PDB file of C-alpha atoms in Angstrom:
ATOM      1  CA  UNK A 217     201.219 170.232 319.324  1.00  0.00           C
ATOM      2  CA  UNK A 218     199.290 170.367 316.355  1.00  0.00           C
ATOM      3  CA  UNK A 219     197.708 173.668 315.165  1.00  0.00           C
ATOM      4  CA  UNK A 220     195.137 174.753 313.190  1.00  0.00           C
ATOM      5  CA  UNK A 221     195.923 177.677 311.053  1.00  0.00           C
ATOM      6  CA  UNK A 222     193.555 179.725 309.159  1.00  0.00           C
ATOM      7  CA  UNK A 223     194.651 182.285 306.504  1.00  0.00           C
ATOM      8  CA  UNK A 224     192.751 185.150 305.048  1.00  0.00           C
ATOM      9  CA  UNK A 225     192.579 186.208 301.201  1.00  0.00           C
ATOM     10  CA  UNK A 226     196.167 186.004 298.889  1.00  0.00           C
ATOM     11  CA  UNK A 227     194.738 187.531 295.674  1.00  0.00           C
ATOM     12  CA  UNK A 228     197.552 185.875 294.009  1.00  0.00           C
ATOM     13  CA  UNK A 229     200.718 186.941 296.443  1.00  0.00           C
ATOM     14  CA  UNK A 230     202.522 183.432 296.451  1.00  0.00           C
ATOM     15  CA  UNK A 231     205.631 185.794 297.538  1.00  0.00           C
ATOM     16  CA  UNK A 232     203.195 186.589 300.710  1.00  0.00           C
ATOM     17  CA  UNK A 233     202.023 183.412 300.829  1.00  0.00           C
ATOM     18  CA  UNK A 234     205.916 181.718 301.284  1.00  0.00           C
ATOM     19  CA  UNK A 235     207.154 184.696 303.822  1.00  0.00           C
ATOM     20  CA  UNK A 236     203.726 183.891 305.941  1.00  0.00           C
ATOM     21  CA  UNK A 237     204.583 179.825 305.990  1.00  0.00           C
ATOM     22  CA  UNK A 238     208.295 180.393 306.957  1.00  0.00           C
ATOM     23  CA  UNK A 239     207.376 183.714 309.585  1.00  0.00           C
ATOM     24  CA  UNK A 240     204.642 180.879 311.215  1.00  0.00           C
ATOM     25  CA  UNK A 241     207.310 178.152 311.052  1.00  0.00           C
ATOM     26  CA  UNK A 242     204.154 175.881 309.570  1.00  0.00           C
ATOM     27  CA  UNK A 243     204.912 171.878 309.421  1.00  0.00           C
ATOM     28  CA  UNK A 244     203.432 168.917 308.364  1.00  0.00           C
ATOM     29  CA  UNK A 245     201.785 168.201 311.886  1.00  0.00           C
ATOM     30  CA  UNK A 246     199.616 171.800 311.153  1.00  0.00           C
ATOM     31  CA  UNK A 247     195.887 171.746 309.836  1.00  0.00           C
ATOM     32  CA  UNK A 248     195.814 174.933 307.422  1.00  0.00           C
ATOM     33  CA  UNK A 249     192.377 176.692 306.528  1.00  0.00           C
ATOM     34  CA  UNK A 250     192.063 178.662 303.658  1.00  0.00           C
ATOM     35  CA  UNK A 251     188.910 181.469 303.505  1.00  0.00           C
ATOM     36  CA  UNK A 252     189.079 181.864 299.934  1.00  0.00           C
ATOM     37  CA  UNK A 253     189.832 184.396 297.082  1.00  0.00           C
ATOM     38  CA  UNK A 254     193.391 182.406 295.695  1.00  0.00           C
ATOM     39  CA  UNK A 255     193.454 184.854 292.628  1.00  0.00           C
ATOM     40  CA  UNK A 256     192.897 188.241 291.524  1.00  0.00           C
ATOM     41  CA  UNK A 257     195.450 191.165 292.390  1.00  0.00           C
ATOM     42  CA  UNK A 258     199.060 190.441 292.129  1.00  0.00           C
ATOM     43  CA  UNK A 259     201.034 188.143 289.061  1.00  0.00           C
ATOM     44  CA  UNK A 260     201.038 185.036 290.359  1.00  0.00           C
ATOM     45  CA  UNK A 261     197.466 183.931 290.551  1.00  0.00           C
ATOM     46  CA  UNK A 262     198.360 180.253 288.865  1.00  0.00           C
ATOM     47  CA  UNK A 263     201.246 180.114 290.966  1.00  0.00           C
ATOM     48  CA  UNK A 264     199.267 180.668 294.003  1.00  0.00           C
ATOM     49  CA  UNK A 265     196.938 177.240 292.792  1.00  0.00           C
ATOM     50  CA  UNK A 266     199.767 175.286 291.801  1.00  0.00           C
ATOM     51  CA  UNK A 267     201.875 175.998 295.717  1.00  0.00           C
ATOM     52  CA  UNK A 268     198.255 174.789 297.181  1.00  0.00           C
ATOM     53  CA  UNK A 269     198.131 171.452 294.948  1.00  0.00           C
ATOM     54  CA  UNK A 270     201.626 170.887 295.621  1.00  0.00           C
ATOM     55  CA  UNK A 271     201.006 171.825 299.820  1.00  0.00           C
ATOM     56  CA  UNK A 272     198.040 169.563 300.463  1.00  0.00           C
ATOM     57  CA  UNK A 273     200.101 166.657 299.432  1.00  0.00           C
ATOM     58  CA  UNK A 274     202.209 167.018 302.629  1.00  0.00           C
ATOM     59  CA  UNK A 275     199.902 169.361 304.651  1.00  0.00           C
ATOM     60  CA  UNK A 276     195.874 168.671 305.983  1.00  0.00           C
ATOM     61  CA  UNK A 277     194.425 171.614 304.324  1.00  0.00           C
ATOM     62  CA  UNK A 278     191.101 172.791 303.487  1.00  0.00           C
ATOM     63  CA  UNK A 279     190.300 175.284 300.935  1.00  0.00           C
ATOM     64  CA  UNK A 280     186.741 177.242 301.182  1.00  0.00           C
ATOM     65  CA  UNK A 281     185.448 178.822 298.490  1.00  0.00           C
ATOM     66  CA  UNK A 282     185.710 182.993 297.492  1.00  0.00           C
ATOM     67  CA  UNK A 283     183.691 185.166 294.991  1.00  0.00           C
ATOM     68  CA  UNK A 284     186.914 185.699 293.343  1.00  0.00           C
ATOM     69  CA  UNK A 285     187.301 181.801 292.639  1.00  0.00           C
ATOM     70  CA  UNK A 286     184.207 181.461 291.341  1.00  0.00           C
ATOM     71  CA  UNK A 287     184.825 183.956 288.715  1.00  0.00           C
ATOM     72  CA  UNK A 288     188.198 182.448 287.620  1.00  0.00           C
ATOM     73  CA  UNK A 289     186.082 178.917 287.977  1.00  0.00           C
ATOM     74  CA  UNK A 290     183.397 180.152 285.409  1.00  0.00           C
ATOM     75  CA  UNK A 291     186.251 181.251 283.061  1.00  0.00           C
ATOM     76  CA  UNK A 292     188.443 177.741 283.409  1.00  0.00           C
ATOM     77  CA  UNK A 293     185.080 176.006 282.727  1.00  0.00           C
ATOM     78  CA  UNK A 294     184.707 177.769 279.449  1.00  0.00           C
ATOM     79  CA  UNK A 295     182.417 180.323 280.131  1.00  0.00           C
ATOM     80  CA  UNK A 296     182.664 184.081 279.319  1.00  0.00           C
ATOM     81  CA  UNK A 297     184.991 186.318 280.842  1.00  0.00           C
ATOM     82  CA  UNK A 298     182.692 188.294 283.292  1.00  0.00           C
ATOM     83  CA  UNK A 299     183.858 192.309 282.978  1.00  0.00           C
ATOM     84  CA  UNK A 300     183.382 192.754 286.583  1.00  0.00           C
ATOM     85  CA  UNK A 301     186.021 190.425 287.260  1.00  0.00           C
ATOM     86  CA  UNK A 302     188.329 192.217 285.138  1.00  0.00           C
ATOM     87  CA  UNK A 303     188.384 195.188 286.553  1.00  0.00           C
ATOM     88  CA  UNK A 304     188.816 193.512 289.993  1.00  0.00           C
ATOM     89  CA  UNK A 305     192.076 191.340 289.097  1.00  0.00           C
ATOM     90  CA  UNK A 306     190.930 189.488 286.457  1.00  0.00           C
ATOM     91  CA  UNK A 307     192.985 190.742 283.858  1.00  0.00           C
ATOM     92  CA  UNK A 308     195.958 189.998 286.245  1.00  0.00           C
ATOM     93  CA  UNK A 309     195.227 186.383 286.359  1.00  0.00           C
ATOM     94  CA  UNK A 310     194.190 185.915 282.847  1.00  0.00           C
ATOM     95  CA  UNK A 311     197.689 186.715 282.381  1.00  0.00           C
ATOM     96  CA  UNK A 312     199.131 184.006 284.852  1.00  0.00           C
ATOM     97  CA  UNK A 313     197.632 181.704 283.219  1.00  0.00           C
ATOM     98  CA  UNK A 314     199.503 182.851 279.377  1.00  0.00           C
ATOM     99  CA  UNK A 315     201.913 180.264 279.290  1.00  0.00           C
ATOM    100  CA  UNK A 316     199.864 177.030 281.082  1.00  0.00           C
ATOM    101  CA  UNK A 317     198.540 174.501 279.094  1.00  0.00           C
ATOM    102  CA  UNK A 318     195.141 172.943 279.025  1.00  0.00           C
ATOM    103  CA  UNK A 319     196.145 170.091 281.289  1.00  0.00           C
ATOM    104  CA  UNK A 320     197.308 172.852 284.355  1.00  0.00           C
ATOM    105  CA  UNK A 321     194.115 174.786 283.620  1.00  0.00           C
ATOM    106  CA  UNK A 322     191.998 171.739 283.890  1.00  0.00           C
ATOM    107  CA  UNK A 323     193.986 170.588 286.943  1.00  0.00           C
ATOM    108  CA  UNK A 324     192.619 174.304 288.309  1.00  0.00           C
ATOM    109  CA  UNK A 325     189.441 174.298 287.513  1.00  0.00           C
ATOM    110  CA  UNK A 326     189.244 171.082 289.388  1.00  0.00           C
ATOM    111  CA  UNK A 327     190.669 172.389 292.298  1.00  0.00           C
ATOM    112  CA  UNK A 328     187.695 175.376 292.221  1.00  0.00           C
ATOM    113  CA  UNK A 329     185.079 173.047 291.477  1.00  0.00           C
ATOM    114  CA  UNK A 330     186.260 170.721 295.184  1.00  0.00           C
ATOM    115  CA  UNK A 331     185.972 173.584 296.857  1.00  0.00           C
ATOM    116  CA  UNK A 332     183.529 173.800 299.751  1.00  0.00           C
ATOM    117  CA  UNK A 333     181.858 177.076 300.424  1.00  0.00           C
ATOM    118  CA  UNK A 334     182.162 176.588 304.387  1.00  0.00           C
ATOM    119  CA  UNK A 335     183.522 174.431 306.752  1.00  0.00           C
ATOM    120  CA  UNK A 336     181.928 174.032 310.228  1.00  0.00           C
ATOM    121  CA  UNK A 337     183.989 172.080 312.880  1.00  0.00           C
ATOM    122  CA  UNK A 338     183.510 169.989 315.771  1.00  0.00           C
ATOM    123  CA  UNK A 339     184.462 172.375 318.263  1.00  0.00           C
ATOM    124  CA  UNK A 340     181.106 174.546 315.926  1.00  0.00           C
ATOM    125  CA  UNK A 341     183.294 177.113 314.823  1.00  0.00           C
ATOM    126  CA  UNK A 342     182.499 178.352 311.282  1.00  0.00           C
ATOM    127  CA  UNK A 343     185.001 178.935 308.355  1.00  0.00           C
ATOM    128  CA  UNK A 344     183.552 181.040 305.638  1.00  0.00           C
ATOM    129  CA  UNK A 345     184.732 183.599 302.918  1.00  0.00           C
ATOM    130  CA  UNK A 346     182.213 186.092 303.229  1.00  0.00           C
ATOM    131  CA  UNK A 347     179.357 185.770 306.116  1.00  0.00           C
ATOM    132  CA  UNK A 348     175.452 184.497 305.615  1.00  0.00           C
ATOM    133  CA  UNK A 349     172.294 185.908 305.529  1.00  0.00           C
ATOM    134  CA  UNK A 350     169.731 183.177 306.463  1.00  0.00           C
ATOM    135  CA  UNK A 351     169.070 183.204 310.195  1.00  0.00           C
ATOM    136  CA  UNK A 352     169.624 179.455 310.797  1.00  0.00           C
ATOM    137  CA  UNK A 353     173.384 179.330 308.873  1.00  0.00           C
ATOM    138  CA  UNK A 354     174.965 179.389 305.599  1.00  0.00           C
ATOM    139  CA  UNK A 355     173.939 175.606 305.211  1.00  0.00           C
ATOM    140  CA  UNK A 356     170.278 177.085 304.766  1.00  0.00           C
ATOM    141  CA  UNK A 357     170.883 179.890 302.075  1.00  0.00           C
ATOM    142  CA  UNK A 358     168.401 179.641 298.818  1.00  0.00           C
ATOM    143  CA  UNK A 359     171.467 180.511 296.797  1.00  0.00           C
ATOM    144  CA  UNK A 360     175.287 178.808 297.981  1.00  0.00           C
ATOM    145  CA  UNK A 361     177.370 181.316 296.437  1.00  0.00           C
ATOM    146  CA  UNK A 362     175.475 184.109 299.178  1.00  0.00           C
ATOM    147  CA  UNK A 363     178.213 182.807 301.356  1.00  0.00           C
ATOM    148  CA  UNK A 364     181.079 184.459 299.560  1.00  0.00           C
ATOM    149  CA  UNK A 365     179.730 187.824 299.149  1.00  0.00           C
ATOM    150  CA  UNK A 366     177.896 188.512 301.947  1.00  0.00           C
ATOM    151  CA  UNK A 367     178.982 191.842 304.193  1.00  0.00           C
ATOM    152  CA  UNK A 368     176.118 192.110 306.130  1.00  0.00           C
ATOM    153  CA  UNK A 369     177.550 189.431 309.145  1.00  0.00           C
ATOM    154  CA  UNK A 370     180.276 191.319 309.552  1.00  0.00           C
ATOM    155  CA  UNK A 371     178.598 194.865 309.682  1.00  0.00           C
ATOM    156  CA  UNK A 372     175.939 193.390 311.773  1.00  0.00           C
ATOM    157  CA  UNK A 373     178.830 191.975 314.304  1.00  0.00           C
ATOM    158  CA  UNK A 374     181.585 195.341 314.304  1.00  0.00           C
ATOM    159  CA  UNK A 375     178.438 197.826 314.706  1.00  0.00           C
ATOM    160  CA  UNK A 376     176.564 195.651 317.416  1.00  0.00           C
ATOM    161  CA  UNK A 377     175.745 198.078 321.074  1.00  0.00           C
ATOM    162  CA  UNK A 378     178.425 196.055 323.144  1.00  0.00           C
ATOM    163  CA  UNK A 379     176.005 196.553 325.743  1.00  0.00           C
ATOM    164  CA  UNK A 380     173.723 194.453 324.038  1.00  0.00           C
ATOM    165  CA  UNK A 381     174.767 190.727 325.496  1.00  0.00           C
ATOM    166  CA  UNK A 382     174.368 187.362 324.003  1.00  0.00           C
ATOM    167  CA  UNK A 383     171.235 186.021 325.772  1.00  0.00           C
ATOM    168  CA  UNK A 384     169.441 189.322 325.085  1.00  0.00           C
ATOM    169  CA  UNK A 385     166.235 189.285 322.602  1.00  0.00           C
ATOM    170  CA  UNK A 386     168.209 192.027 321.019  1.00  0.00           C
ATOM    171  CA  UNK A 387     170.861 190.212 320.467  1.00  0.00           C
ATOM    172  CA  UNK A 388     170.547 188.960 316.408  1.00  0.00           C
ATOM    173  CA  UNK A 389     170.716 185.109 315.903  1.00  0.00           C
ATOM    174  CA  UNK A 390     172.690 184.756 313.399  1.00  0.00           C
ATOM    175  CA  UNK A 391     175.808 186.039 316.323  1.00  0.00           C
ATOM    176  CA  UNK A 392     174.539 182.831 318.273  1.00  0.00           C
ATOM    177  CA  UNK A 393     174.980 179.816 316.256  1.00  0.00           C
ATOM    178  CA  UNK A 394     178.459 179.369 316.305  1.00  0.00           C
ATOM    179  CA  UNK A 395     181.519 179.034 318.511  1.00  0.00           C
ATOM    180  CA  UNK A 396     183.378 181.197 316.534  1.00  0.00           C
ATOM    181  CA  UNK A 397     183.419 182.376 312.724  1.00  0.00           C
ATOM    182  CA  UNK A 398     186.466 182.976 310.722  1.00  0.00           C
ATOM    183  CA  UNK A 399     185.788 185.321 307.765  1.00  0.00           C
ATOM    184  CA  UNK A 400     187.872 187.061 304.955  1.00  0.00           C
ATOM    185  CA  UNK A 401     186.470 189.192 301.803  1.00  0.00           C
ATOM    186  CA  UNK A 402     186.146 192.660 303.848  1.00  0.00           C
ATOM    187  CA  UNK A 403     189.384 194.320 303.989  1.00  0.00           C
ATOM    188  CA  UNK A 404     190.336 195.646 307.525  1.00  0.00           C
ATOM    189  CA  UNK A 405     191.550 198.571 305.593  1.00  0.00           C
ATOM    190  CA  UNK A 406     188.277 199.706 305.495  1.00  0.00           C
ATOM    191  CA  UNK A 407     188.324 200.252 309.080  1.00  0.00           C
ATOM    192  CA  UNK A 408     192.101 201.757 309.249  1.00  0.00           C
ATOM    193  CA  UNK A 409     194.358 198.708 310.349  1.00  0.00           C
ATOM    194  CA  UNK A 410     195.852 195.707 308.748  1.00  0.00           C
ATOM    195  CA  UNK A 411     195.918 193.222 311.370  1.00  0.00           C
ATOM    196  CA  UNK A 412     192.846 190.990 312.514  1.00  0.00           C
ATOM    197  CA  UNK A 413     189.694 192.175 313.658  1.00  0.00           C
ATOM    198  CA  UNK A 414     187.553 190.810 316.165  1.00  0.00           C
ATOM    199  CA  UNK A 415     183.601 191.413 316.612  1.00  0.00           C
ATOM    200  CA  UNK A 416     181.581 190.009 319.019  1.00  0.00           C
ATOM    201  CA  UNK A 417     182.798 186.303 317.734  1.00  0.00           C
ATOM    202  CA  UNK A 418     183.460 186.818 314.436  1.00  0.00           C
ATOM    203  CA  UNK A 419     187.532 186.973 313.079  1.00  0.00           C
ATOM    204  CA  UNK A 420     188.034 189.052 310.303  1.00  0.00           C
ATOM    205  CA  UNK A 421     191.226 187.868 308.708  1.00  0.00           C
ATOM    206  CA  UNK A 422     191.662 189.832 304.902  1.00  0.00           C
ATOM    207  CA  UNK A 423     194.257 192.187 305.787  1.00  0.00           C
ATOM    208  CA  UNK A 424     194.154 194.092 302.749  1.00  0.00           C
ATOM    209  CA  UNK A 425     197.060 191.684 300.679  1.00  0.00           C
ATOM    210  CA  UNK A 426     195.098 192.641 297.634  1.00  0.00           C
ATOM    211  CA  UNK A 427     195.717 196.483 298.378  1.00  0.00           C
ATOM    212  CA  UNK A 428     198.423 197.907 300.915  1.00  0.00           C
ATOM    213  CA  UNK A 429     197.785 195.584 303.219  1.00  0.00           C
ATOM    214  CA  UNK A 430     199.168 192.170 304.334  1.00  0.00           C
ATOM    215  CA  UNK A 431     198.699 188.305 304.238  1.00  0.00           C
ATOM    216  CA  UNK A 432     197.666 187.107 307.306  1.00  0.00           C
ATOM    217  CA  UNK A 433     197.392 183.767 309.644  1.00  0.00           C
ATOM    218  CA  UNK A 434     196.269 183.190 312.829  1.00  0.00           C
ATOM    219  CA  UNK A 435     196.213 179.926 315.242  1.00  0.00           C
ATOM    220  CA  UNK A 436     192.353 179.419 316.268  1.00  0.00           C
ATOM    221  CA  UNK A 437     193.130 178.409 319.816  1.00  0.00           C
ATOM    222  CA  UNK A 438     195.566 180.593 320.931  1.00  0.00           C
ATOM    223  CA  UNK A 439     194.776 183.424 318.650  1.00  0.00           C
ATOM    224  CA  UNK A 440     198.508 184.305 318.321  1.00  0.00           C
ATOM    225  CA  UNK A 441     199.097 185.744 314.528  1.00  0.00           C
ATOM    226  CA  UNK A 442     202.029 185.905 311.604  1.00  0.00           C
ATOM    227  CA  UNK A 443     201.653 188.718 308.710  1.00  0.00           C
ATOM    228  CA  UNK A 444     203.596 189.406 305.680  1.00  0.00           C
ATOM    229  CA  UNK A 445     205.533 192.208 304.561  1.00  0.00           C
ATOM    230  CA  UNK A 446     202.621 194.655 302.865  1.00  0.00           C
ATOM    231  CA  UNK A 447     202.310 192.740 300.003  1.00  0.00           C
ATOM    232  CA  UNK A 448     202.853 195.340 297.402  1.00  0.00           C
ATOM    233  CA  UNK A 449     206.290 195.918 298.651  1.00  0.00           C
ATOM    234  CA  UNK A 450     206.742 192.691 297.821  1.00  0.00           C
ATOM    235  CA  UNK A 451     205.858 193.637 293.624  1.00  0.00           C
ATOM    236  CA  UNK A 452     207.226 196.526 293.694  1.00  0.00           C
ATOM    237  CA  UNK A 453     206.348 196.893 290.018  1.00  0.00           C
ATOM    238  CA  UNK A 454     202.665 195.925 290.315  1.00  0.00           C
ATOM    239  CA  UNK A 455     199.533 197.988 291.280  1.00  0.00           C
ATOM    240  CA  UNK A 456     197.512 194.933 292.533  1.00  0.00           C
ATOM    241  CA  UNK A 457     194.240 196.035 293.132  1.00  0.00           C
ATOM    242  CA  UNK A 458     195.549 199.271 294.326  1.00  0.00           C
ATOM    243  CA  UNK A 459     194.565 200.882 290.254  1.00  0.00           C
ATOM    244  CA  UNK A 460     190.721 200.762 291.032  1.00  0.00           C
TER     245      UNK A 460
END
């Protein structure tokens, strides 16, 4: 049977990335959905881009956008090097991309520039980096990018009374539109495990692979999920995003 596969953030752990795609025994007949933030955090940020080029020549995938690939997209494009990002795995993928030439870089920037910054499905389930503000859906946010920053879906959804039911007035609207939304950005960490969350219907799926945490992916229907090894164990020699 087919399966669609979403998988949270990677902040450049192609060794995660591999041991999640071999764990998950993924082939050709699987949809794979990415929520965003490619780079950033461990050494192989351009590694991480050039694996996805290479797998959505044999796989249906679908990359949504992350605040983390918009900064590395603003730097490809020529602009300035935003200090923010550096201290938040910027440096680390400044220096992944050392030895590429202009045509790989251009090849990347590209690749960020395709990106959408949500998917919505037929079955209305929602596939977004961060969350949305704007009562009606991401599709009606003044500003796009919103949609890969915002924390205030998520904290809305894991802190909701869950006496408080769906057809209540009480219940807040932006928790009604969809099916089902799959999110990254927010580290489960935060909340003291590294596996998937759940809230109300929202599927929190960063793991922490940036920090001590792992890369995870989970099948939408049946909910079954693969992790990594904690990713740092895997660069043993690297702080990640573990130094800030």
């Amino acid at each position: 049977m087919k399966r669609t596969l979403v998988i949270g953030d990677i902040h450049g752990g192609l060794k995660a990335l591999r041991q999640l795609l071999e764990k998950a025994n993924v082939v050709v007949t699987d949809k794979l959905i990415f929520l965003g933030d490619y780079v950033d955090g461990w050494s192989e940020s351009a590694a991480v881009v050039d694996f996805l080029l290479a797998l959505k020549k044999s796989h249906e995938c679908i990359f949504i956008k992350g605040n983390h690939d918009i900064w590395c997209e603003e730097w490809l494009s020529g602009g300035t090097i935003d200090t923010t990002w550096l201290m938040h795995g910027g440096e680390e993928t400044l220096n992944s991309y050392a030895d590429t030439n202009a045509a790989t870089r251009n090849n990347h920037l590209i690749f960020f520039e395709q990106m959408p910054y949500y998917l919505i499905d037929v079955q209305n389930r929602l596939f977004v980096h961060a969350g949305f503000t704007a009562n009606y859906g991401p599709q009606k946010e003044l500003n796009p990018a919103n949609v890969t920053l915002d924390r205030t879906l998520w904290e809305t959804a894991i802190s909701l009374n869950k006496h408080i039911k769906p057809r209540s007035i009480f219940f807040p609207k932006r928790l009604k539109l969809f099916h089902e939304i799959y999110i990254g950005h927010t580290p489960t960490l935060y909340y003291d495990t590294d596996t998937p969350m759940q809230a109300c219907d929202v599927w929190n799926l960063d793991t922490g692979a940036a920090f001590t945490g792992k890369l995870s992916m989970m099948d939408i229907d049946t909910k079954q999920y693969w992790q990594s090894d904690p990713v740092y164990q895997l660069y043993p020699d690297e702080m990640g995003r573990n130094k800030i």
